[in-house]
Structures are given as structure tokens and as C-alpha cells.
mmCIF file of C-alpha atoms in Angstrom:
data_model
loop_
_atom_site.group_PDB
_atom_site.id
_atom_site.type_symbol
_atom_site.label_atom_id
_atom_site.label_comp_id
_atom_site.label_asym_id
_atom_site.label_seq_id
_atom_site.Cartn_x
_atom_site.Cartn_y
_atom_site.Cartn_z
ATOM 1 C CA MET U 942 88.651 91.524 80.094
ATOM 2 C CA LEU U 943 87.220 95.023 80.197
ATOM 3 C CA LEU U 944 88.773 95.686 76.803
ATOM 4 C CA SER U 945 88.194 92.227 75.306
ATOM 5 C CA GLY U 946 84.614 93.114 74.254
ATOM 6 C CA ARG U 947 85.744 95.899 71.923
ATOM 7 C CA ARG U 948 87.308 93.719 69.182
ATOM 8 C CA PRO U 949 84.352 91.404 68.720
ATOM 9 C CA LEU U 950 82.064 94.415 69.039
ATOM 10 C CA LEU U 951 83.987 96.141 66.251
ATOM 11 C CA LYS U 952 83.878 93.060 64.000
ATOM 12 C CA LEU U 953 80.235 92.212 64.704
ATOM 13 C CA LYS U 954 78.580 95.633 65.095
ATOM 14 C CA GLY U 955 80.901 98.327 63.788
ATOM 15 C CA THR U 956 82.729 101.444 65.006
ATOM 16 C CA ALA U 957 79.552 103.329 66.075
ATOM 17 C CA GLU U 958 78.733 100.635 68.609
ATOM 18 C CA VAL U 959 82.353 100.573 69.867
ATOM 19 C CA GLY U 960 82.180 104.359 70.317
ATOM 20 C CA LEU U 961 79.036 104.134 72.432
ATOM 21 C CA TYR U 962 80.517 101.262 74.470
ATOM 22 C CA SER U 963 83.681 103.294 75.040
ATOM 23 C CA VAL U 964 81.740 106.098 76.618
ATOM 24 C CA GLY U 965 80.214 103.680 79.096
ATOM 25 C CA VAL U 966 83.609 102.197 79.789
ATOM 26 C CA ARG U 967 84.930 105.675 80.556
ATOM 27 C CA ILE U 968 82.163 106.436 83.001
ATOM 28 C CA SER U 969 82.503 103.021 84.710
ATOM 29 C CA SER U 970 86.225 103.467 85.026
ATOM 30 C CA ALA U 971 85.548 105.869 87.966
ATOM 31 C CA LEU U 972 85.313 102.652 89.982
ATOM 32 C CA LEU U 973 88.983 102.042 89.110
ATOM 33 C CA ILE U 974 89.960 104.812 91.522
ATOM 34 C CA LEU U 975 88.780 102.526 94.356
ATOM 35 C CA LEU U 976 90.477 99.544 92.786
ATOM 36 C CA ILE U 977 93.850 101.329 92.464
ATOM 37 C CA ALA U 978 93.736 102.528 96.077
ATOM 38 C CA PHE U 979 92.645 99.133 97.324
ATOM 39 C CA ARG U 980 95.269 97.158 95.299
ATOM 40 C CA THR U 981 97.983 99.457 96.631
ATOM 41 C CA ALA U 982 97.109 98.969 100.298
ATOM 42 C CA TRP U 983 95.586 95.510 100.450
ATOM 43 C CA PRO U 984 98.500 93.141 99.835
ATOM 44 C CA ALA U 985 100.737 94.821 102.392
ATOM 45 C CA PHE U 986 98.004 94.698 105.022
ATOM 46 C CA ALA U 987 96.883 91.178 104.155
ATOM 47 C CA TYR U 988 100.330 89.631 104.338
ATOM 48 C CA SER U 989 101.200 91.518 107.527
ATOM 49 C CA ILE U 990 98.823 89.320 109.506
ATOM 50 C CA ASP U 991 100.710 86.348 110.964
ATOM 51 C CA ASP U 992 97.957 84.339 112.597
ATOM 52 C CA ASP U 993 95.888 82.306 110.128
ATOM 53 C CA ARG U 994 92.695 82.553 112.170
ATOM 54 C CA GLU U 995 93.070 86.270 112.484
ATOM 55 C CA ALA U 996 93.807 86.553 108.765
ATOM 56 C CA LYS U 997 90.640 84.577 107.891
ATOM 57 C CA ARG U 998 88.568 86.913 110.043
ATOM 58 C CA ALA U 999 90.241 90.057 108.684
ATOM 59 C CA TYR U 1000 89.886 88.879 105.062
ATOM 60 C CA GLY U 1001 86.236 88.173 105.560
ATOM 61 C CA PHE U 1002 85.732 91.611 107.104
ATOM 62 C CA VAL U 1003 87.649 93.305 104.287
ATOM 63 C CA LEU U 1004 85.660 91.427 101.619
ATOM 64 C CA THR U 1005 82.330 92.377 103.284
ATOM 65 C CA TYR U 1006 83.133 96.049 103.466
ATOM 66 C CA VAL U 1007 84.863 96.340 100.129
ATOM 67 C CA LEU U 1008 81.777 94.782 98.520
ATOM 68 C CA TYR U 1009 79.512 97.046 100.543
ATOM 69 C CA ILE U 1010 81.344 100.176 99.463
ATOM 70 C CA CYS U 1011 81.796 99.125 95.856
ATOM 71 C CA CYS U 1012 78.165 98.103 95.455
ATOM 72 C CA TRP U 1013 77.042 101.525 96.664
ATOM 73 C CA VAL U 1014 79.489 103.254 94.350
ATOM 74 C CA SER U 1015 78.376 100.999 91.530
ATOM 75 C CA LEU U 1016 74.750 101.833 92.234
ATOM 76 C CA ALA U 1017 75.498 105.594 92.311
ATOM 77 C CA LEU U 1018 77.431 105.409 89.044
ATOM 78 C CA SER U 1019 74.623 103.335 87.442
ATOM 79 C CA LEU U 1020 71.971 105.850 88.446
ATOM 80 C CA LEU U 1021 74.058 108.877 87.532
ATOM 81 C CA ALA U 1022 75.410 107.477 84.263
ATOM 82 C CA PRO U 1023 72.793 109.152 81.983
ATOM 83 C CA TRP U 1024 73.562 112.586 83.507
ATOM 84 C CA LEU U 1025 77.306 112.003 83.487
ATOM 85 C CA VAL U 1026 77.228 111.081 79.798
ATOM 86 C CA ARG U 1027 75.086 114.174 79.052
ATOM 87 C CA LEU U 1028 77.603 116.272 80.937
ATOM 88 C CA LEU U 1029 80.656 114.816 79.137
ATOM 89 C CA ALA U 1030 79.470 113.863 75.635
ATOM 90 C CA THR U 1031 77.340 114.964 72.748
ATOM 91 C CA PRO U 1032 73.793 113.610 72.217
ATOM 92 C CA HIS U 1033 74.983 110.992 69.778
ATOM 93 C CA PHE U 1034 76.811 109.213 72.661
ATOM 94 C CA TYR U 1035 73.984 109.241 75.225
ATOM 95 C CA PRO U 1036 72.995 105.583 74.663
ATOM 96 C CA GLY U 1037 76.515 104.608 75.925
ATOM 97 C CA SER U 1038 75.291 105.112 79.477
ATOM 98 C CA ARG U 1039 73.268 101.896 79.234
ATOM 99 C CA VAL U 1040 76.337 99.692 79.728
ATOM 100 C CA VAL U 1041 77.581 101.384 82.884
ATOM 101 C CA PRO U 1042 75.580 99.265 85.391
ATOM 102 C CA LEU U 1043 76.885 95.990 83.931
ATOM 103 C CA LEU U 1044 80.465 97.292 83.807
ATOM 104 C CA VAL U 1045 80.595 98.775 87.294
ATOM 105 C CA PHE U 1046 79.116 95.715 88.956
ATOM 106 C CA GLY U 1047 81.627 93.655 86.913
ATOM 107 C CA GLY U 1048 84.326 95.873 88.385
ATOM 108 C CA THR U 1049 82.967 95.228 91.835
ATOM 109 C CA SER U 1050 83.351 91.507 91.152
ATOM 110 C CA PHE U 1051 86.930 92.102 90.032
ATOM 111 C CA ILE U 1052 87.722 93.937 93.266
ATOM 112 C CA ALA U 1053 86.229 91.009 95.216
ATOM 113 C CA PHE U 1054 88.425 88.662 93.143
ATOM 114 C CA ASN U 1055 91.461 90.714 94.266
ATOM 115 C CA VAL U 1056 90.515 90.207 97.921
ATOM 116 C CA MET U 1057 90.097 86.448 97.383
ATOM 117 C CA SER U 1058 93.352 86.074 95.449
ATOM 118 C CA ILE U 1059 95.361 87.179 98.460
ATOM 119 C CA GLY U 1060 93.859 84.318 100.421
ATOM 120 C CA ILE U 1061 94.872 81.896 97.722
ATOM 121 C CA GLY U 1062 98.423 83.275 97.897
ATOM 122 C CA ARG U 1063 98.485 82.892 101.630
ATOM 123 C CA ALA U 1064 97.301 79.316 101.351
ATOM 124 C CA LYS U 1065 100.030 78.680 98.757
ATOM 125 C CA ALA U 1066 97.487 77.363 96.289
ATOM 126 C CA THR U 1067 98.428 79.713 93.434
ATOM 127 C CA GLN U 1068 98.770 76.913 90.927
ATOM 128 C CA PHE U 1069 95.079 77.387 90.192
ATOM 129 C CA ASN U 1070 95.238 81.098 89.447
ATOM 130 C CA TRP U 1071 95.854 80.506 85.760
ATOM 131 C CA VAL U 1072 92.958 77.991 85.638
ATOM 132 C CA VAL U 1073 90.558 80.533 87.184
ATOM 133 C CA THR U 1074 91.612 83.462 85.055
ATOM 134 C CA GLY U 1075 92.007 81.355 81.906
ATOM 135 C CA THR U 1076 88.458 79.973 82.431
ATOM 136 C CA ALA U 1077 87.110 83.462 82.955
ATOM 137 C CA ALA U 1078 88.840 84.654 79.779
ATOM 138 C CA ALA U 1079 87.396 81.748 77.753
ATOM 139 C CA VAL U 1080 83.940 82.434 79.216
ATOM 140 C CA ASN U 1081 84.344 86.078 78.282
ATOM 141 C CA ILE U 1082 85.216 85.323 74.725
ATOM 142 C CA GLY U 1083 82.370 82.743 74.369
ATOM 143 C CA VAL U 1084 79.759 85.002 75.906
ATOM 144 C CA ASN U 1085 80.997 87.924 73.716
ATOM 145 C CA PHE U 1086 80.397 85.879 70.590
ATOM 146 C CA LEU U 1087 77.072 84.645 71.945
ATOM 147 C CA LEU U 1088 75.616 87.981 73.061
ATOM 148 C CA ILE U 1089 77.151 90.691 70.850
ATOM 149 C CA PRO U 1090 75.269 89.699 67.665
ATOM 150 C CA PRO U 1091 71.809 90.095 69.212
ATOM 151 C CA TYR U 1092 72.550 92.697 71.906
ATOM 152 C CA GLY U 1093 75.566 94.725 70.699
ATOM 153 C CA MET U 1094 77.311 96.723 73.395
ATOM 154 C CA MET U 1095 74.989 95.370 76.057
ATOM 155 C CA GLY U 1096 76.158 91.872 75.177
ATOM 156 C CA ALA U 1097 79.812 92.968 75.473
ATOM 157 C CA ALA U 1098 79.059 94.528 78.888
ATOM 158 C CA ALA U 1099 77.236 91.419 80.038
ATOM 159 C CA ALA U 1100 80.182 89.247 78.928
ATOM 160 C CA THR U 1101 82.527 91.357 81.021
ATOM 161 C CA LEU U 1102 80.249 91.073 84.059
ATOM 162 C CA VAL U 1103 79.908 87.339 83.665
ATOM 163 C CA ALA U 1104 83.682 86.866 83.269
ATOM 164 C CA TYR U 1105 84.468 88.896 86.401
ATOM 165 C CA VAL U 1106 81.859 86.977 88.419
ATOM 166 C CA VAL U 1107 83.393 83.683 87.142
ATOM 167 C CA MET U 1108 86.814 84.971 88.326
ATOM 168 C CA PHE U 1109 85.445 85.857 91.774
ATOM 169 C CA LEU U 1110 83.544 82.625 92.213
ATOM 170 C CA GLY U 1111 86.454 80.583 90.893
ATOM 171 C CA MET U 1112 88.813 82.237 93.321
ATOM 172 C CA THR U 1113 86.382 81.776 96.129
#
């Protein structure tokens, strides 16, 4: 979904807008370091807990602290985005920093979705995974076509955020 905004953005706004958006995506991808580390360790830990009551408590604890850490990292990246873009890009690309807050908080929602999806697997209710992710993908496409014409790259970033929040809430 992070990449799904680029094609409509290209068709509706052009390559210059995609270039600016791509800079914001690059900065926000720093959050992926947390996601990769978490997705490597989380399933092994989550499925190692045998007692369902203990698992419920541990999953709640993990969700709380993963969201706590990711929200702080997202806030830091959001606030530092203008300086990071100035450090890494030419002045033409500076406006790309505006999409970073939406994208990093969308990434935080995606990490929360990953926590919740393990609980669904444990409950053996995975038949709804495709419904949740399919609904989020449809929402993403619809919001992209709704918001990109008036808002450009900010609309694409908002569509990504909304889709990840839909995934998290649907999995919850």
C-alpha cells in the first residue's frame, strides 16, 4: 500500500509530484528498520506462549509498547523530516518532507496490524485476513482517487495512512 499511491499520483499529477512523494517515502522508510526487527522476533515469541491468558496479556503489553516506541519514532521523524530532506536532497525536493508525518504514522498502524495479526492466527480465525487486507486495499485505491486530484502527494500519503488504520482496526 505504501507504493500504491505512486501510480495514481503519476497519472493524476505527473512525475514531479511522484519525485517529491518518493523523497518523503525514503525518509519515512527509516521506520521500516523497526518493522523488520519486530517482524523477525515477534512471531517466534508470540507463538512460544502456550497459555491463552498469558498470551492475551503479553500481546496487549507488546502492542502497547510497540505503539509507544513507534509513535515516538514517528514524531521524531516527522519533526526532523525538513532537516533530513535538506541534508539528503537538493532544494527542489524540500517539499517532499511534508508527507513524512502521514507516512510514518501509517507505518506505525501497519506495525500495530502485525501485532494483531498474530492474535488472529492464534485464534485460528485467519479466514478473515484477506477480507481485512482486501478492504484496506480497496479503501486505499478509493481514497487515492478521491484525494490525489485536489491534494496531490498529501492525498496519496493520507490514503496510505487511512488504509493502514483500516487494516489495524479491521484486524483488531
